[in-house]
Short mmCIF file of C-alpha atoms in Angstrom, two decimals:
data_model
loop_
_atom_site.label_atom_id
_atom_site.label_comp_id
_atom_site.label_asym_id
_atom_site.label_seq_id
_atom_site.Cartn_x
_atom_site.Cartn_y
_atom_site.Cartn_z
CA MET A 1 -0.38 2.81 22.34
CA SER A 2 0.33 6.69 22.30
CA THR A 3 0.27 8.68 19.09
CA PRO A 4 3.08 7.59 16.69
CA PRO A 5 5.71 9.96 15.45
CA SER A 6 4.64 12.28 12.65
CA SER A 7 6.60 10.18 10.08
CA LEU A 8 4.47 7.18 10.77
CA SER A 9 0.71 7.22 10.42
CA PHE A 10 -1.92 4.46 10.53
CA SER A 11 -5.04 6.69 9.82
CA ASP A 12 -5.18 5.54 6.21
CA GLN A 13 -4.44 1.81 6.97
CA PHE A 14 -7.55 -0.49 7.37
CA ALA A 15 -5.90 -3.92 7.74
CA PHE A 16 -4.94 -5.81 11.00
CA GLN A 17 -6.27 -3.08 13.45
CA LEU A 18 -9.09 -2.78 15.87
CA SER A 19 -12.32 -1.82 14.04
CA ALA A 20 -10.51 -2.15 10.68
CA SER A 21 -11.98 -4.19 7.81
CA THR A 22 -12.24 -4.24 4.06
CA THR A 23 -15.71 -2.60 4.43
CA ALA A 24 -14.14 0.38 6.27
CA ALA A 25 -11.46 0.55 3.57
CA LEU A 26 -14.09 0.61 0.83
CA ILE A 27 -16.21 3.23 2.65
CA HIS A 28 -13.20 5.48 3.25
CA LEU A 29 -12.05 5.31 -0.41
CA LEU A 30 -15.59 5.90 -1.91
CA GLN A 31 -16.16 8.63 0.59
CA SER A 32 -12.95 10.31 -0.34
CA ILE A 33 -13.76 10.14 -3.98
CA ALA A 34 -17.24 11.46 -3.55
CA SER A 35 -16.19 14.26 -1.30
CA LEU A 36 -13.49 15.42 -3.78
CA LEU A 37 -16.15 15.30 -6.60
CA THR A 38 -18.09 18.05 -4.86
CA THR A 39 -15.42 20.47 -5.77
CA ASN A 40 -13.59 18.75 -8.72
CA ASP A 41 -14.78 17.67 -12.03
CA PHE A 42 -13.02 14.26 -11.74
CA VAL A 43 -10.79 12.33 -9.37
CA ILE A 44 -7.89 10.01 -10.47
CA ILE A 45 -7.28 6.77 -8.60
CA TYR A 46 -4.09 4.68 -8.85
CA ALA A 47 -4.60 1.13 -7.74
CA LEU A 48 -0.89 0.32 -6.86
CA ASP A 49 0.82 -3.24 -7.03
CA PHE A 50 3.84 -4.07 -5.08
CA SER A 51 5.37 -7.50 -6.24
CA LYS A 52 5.68 -9.94 -3.44
CA ALA A 53 5.49 -7.20 -0.88
CA PHE A 54 5.31 -9.51 2.20
CA ASP A 55 8.32 -11.52 0.91
CA SER A 56 10.50 -8.59 0.23
CA VAL A 57 10.55 -6.33 3.32
CA TRP A 58 13.94 -6.07 5.02
CA HIS A 59 13.82 -7.25 8.68
CA SER A 60 16.03 -4.29 9.49
CA THR A 61 13.49 -1.90 8.01
CA VAL A 62 10.64 -3.40 10.08
CA LEU A 63 12.70 -3.16 13.25
CA SER A 64 13.86 0.46 12.57
CA LYS A 65 10.35 1.63 12.30
CA MET A 66 9.26 -0.53 15.17
CA SER A 67 11.75 1.37 17.30
CA LEU A 68 9.91 4.66 16.63
CA LEU A 69 6.71 3.33 18.15
CA ASP A 70 5.93 3.81 21.83
CA ILE A 71 6.04 0.13 22.84
CA PRO A 72 7.74 -1.51 25.88
CA ASP A 73 11.34 -2.49 25.58
CA ASN A 74 10.63 -6.04 26.34
CA ILE A 75 7.98 -6.18 23.47
CA TYR A 76 10.49 -4.68 20.95
CA ASN A 77 13.18 -7.06 22.11
CA TRP A 78 10.82 -10.06 21.57
CA ILE A 79 9.95 -8.90 18.08
CA GLU A 80 13.63 -8.41 17.27
CA TYR A 81 14.39 -11.86 18.58
CA PHE A 82 11.46 -13.24 16.41
CA PHE A 83 13.07 -11.97 13.25
CA ARG A 84 16.62 -13.06 14.12
CA GLU A 85 18.35 -15.99 12.58
CA HIS A 86 15.80 -17.21 10.08
CA SER A 87 17.00 -19.59 7.34
CA HIS A 88 15.61 -21.35 4.30
CA CYS A 89 16.27 -24.43 2.24
CA THR A 90 14.62 -25.94 -0.75
CA LYS A 91 13.78 -29.61 -1.17
CA PHE A 92 13.18 -31.27 -4.52
CA GLY A 93 12.45 -34.97 -4.51
CA HIS A 94 15.06 -36.39 -2.25
CA ASP A 95 17.53 -33.47 -2.68
CA VAL A 96 17.79 -30.74 -0.04
CA SER A 97 19.69 -27.54 -0.50
CA HIS A 98 22.00 -25.88 2.01
CA PHE A 99 20.42 -23.58 4.37
CA ARG A 100 20.75 -19.74 3.69
CA ASP A 101 20.17 -16.94 6.04
CA ILE A 102 16.98 -14.82 5.36
CA SER A 103 17.29 -11.10 6.00
CA ALA A 104 13.79 -10.34 4.42
CA SER A 105 10.27 -11.68 4.49
CA ILE A 106 7.83 -10.81 7.26
CA ILE A 107 6.32 -14.41 7.48
CA GLN A 108 2.69 -13.87 6.48
CA ARG A 109 1.21 -16.73 8.53
CA SER A 110 2.74 -15.50 11.78
CA GLY A 111 0.86 -13.41 14.07
CA ILE A 112 3.27 -10.54 13.97
CA GLY A 113 3.93 -10.68 10.23
CA PRO A 114 0.94 -8.83 8.83
CA VAL A 115 1.24 -6.04 11.44
CA SER A 116 4.93 -5.71 10.48
CA TYR A 117 3.85 -4.79 6.96
CA VAL A 118 1.45 -2.20 8.35
CA VAL A 119 4.30 -0.68 10.33
CA THR A 120 6.55 -0.72 7.31
CA ALA A 121 3.98 1.15 5.13
CA SER A 122 3.15 3.65 7.84
CA ASP A 123 5.51 6.29 6.55
CA LEU A 124 4.13 6.15 3.03
CA HIS A 125 2.25 9.31 2.40
CA PRO A 126 1.32 11.59 -0.56
CA VAL A 127 3.88 14.37 -1.05
CA ASN A 128 1.30 17.03 -2.35
CA SER A 129 -1.44 18.67 -0.21
CA GLY A 130 -4.80 17.60 -1.17
CA ASN A 131 -3.85 14.16 -2.47
CA LEU A 132 -4.92 11.14 -0.32
CA MET A 133 -3.99 7.56 0.18
CA SER A 134 -6.05 4.57 1.34
CA LYS A 135 -4.33 1.14 2.30
CA TYR A 136 -5.43 -2.17 3.15
CA ALA A 137 -2.18 -4.12 3.99
CA ASP A 138 -0.26 -3.85 0.63
CA ASP A 139 -3.35 -2.86 -1.40
CA THR A 140 -2.59 0.82 -1.87
CA TYR A 141 -4.75 3.42 -3.47
CA LEU A 142 -3.61 6.94 -4.36
CA VAL A 143 -6.26 9.49 -4.71
CA ILE A 144 -5.64 12.69 -6.74
CA PRO A 145 -8.37 15.37 -7.36
CA ALA A 146 -8.65 17.23 -10.75
CA SER A 147 -7.09 20.26 -9.11
CA ASN A 148 -3.84 18.15 -8.54
CA ALA A 149 -3.86 16.28 -11.84
CA ASN A 150 -0.43 17.77 -12.62
CA THR A 151 1.09 15.88 -9.61
CA CYS A 152 0.35 12.33 -10.82
CA THR A 153 3.82 11.49 -12.13
CA ALA A 154 5.55 13.00 -9.10
CA GLU A 155 3.36 11.05 -6.68
CA VAL A 156 4.00 7.86 -8.44
CA GLU A 157 7.60 8.44 -8.60
CA HIS A 158 7.78 9.20 -4.89
CA ILE A 159 5.95 5.95 -4.18
CA GLU A 160 8.39 4.18 -6.39
CA ALA A 161 11.37 5.63 -4.60
CA TRP A 162 9.84 4.78 -1.27
CA SER A 163 9.32 1.19 -2.40
CA ASN A 164 12.93 0.98 -3.52
CA ALA A 165 14.22 2.28 -0.21
CA ASN A 166 12.20 -0.40 1.55
CA ASN A 167 13.34 -3.22 -0.78
CA LEU A 168 9.80 -3.38 -2.51
CA GLN A 169 9.12 -3.15 -6.14
CA LEU A 170 6.14 -1.10 -7.55
CA ASN A 171 4.94 -3.02 -10.58
CA ARG A 172 3.63 -0.38 -12.97
CA VAL A 173 2.38 -3.13 -15.40
CA LYS A 174 -0.08 -4.54 -12.79
CA SER A 175 -0.90 -1.05 -11.33
CA LEU A 176 -3.91 0.73 -12.77
CA GLU A 177 -5.32 4.19 -13.30
CA ILE A 178 -9.06 5.00 -13.30
CA VAL A 179 -10.77 8.40 -13.44
CA PHE A 180 -14.03 8.87 -11.58
CA GLU A 181 -16.41 11.48 -12.79
CA CYS A 182 -19.61 12.78 -11.06
CA PRO A 183 -22.35 10.30 -12.27
CA ARG A 184 -25.04 13.14 -12.21
CA SER A 185 -22.96 15.44 -14.34
CA ASN A 186 -24.56 16.29 -17.66
CA GLN A 187 -21.55 18.03 -19.04
CA LYS A 188 -18.63 16.27 -20.77
CA GLN A 189 -15.65 16.64 -18.75
CA THR A 190 -12.21 17.24 -20.10
CA ILE A 191 -10.12 14.27 -18.77
CA PRO A 192 -6.30 14.65 -19.27
CA LEU A 193 -4.51 11.93 -21.01
CA PRO A 194 -2.67 9.39 -18.85
CA SER A 195 0.49 10.95 -17.64
CA VAL A 196 2.30 8.11 -15.78
CA PRO A 197 4.35 5.75 -18.09
CA GLY A 198 3.69 2.09 -17.72
CA ILE A 199 0.33 2.36 -15.83
CA CYS A 200 -2.79 1.57 -17.91
CA ARG A 201 -6.03 3.57 -17.55
CA VAL A 202 -9.11 1.36 -17.15
CA GLU A 203 -12.82 1.72 -17.19
CA HIS A 204 -13.41 -0.31 -13.94
CA VAL A 205 -11.17 -1.55 -11.19
CA LYS A 206 -11.43 -4.27 -8.58
CA VAL A 207 -11.04 -2.79 -5.00
CA LEU A 208 -10.80 -5.42 -2.37
CA GLY A 209 -12.97 -7.85 -4.22
CA VAL A 210 -15.52 -5.29 -5.40
CA THR A 211 -15.54 -4.03 -9.06
CA ILE A 212 -16.27 -0.47 -9.50
CA SER A 213 -16.74 1.36 -12.77
CA ARG A 214 -15.63 4.98 -13.24
CA LYS A 215 -19.43 5.96 -13.14
CA PHE A 216 -19.59 4.23 -9.83
CA SER A 217 -21.60 1.16 -10.91
CA VAL A 218 -20.71 -1.73 -8.65
#
């Protein structure tokens, strides 16, 4: 596949790609933090939670972004056909509801489903220079150095606007903020108070199954 358009980027995504893994995602995130700490007193990380992300994405959104990729027409047409005319019913005991058409959900256990979410999230980027993002499917981490601490609220609001436009919901209650400090520093750093309403600051965070404290103990 050739380079995708500038609006879409897969360089910060570590799921469902060749040579991608949770290990690669962890290394990328920790390396980003360590690198920023060489020139910043602290680095703020937001571990963002999207409610039922795989169940919420519009089929039309997936297909509109798929159309921007350099893939053969017959492959795109196959994908479009795959998402067409899905329906759902509910069975309780001996009762079965009427079928209703489904215009969202990317069918997690299908081969194309997880990749479809990766494409959906490929146009989610930080809006301020110097801020970074690291993703593993819908696990999304926003990285903000001390020099950009005043951009936290704007970045989260941008992500929330993006999620609303893509029929997703950013769950601030389940999202977390953690501030990493240089573990070798002997000076007490002045850490700003939490600035994003609804997001709790924590002392340690679980990243892809690994619990990491703000002092880098694992």
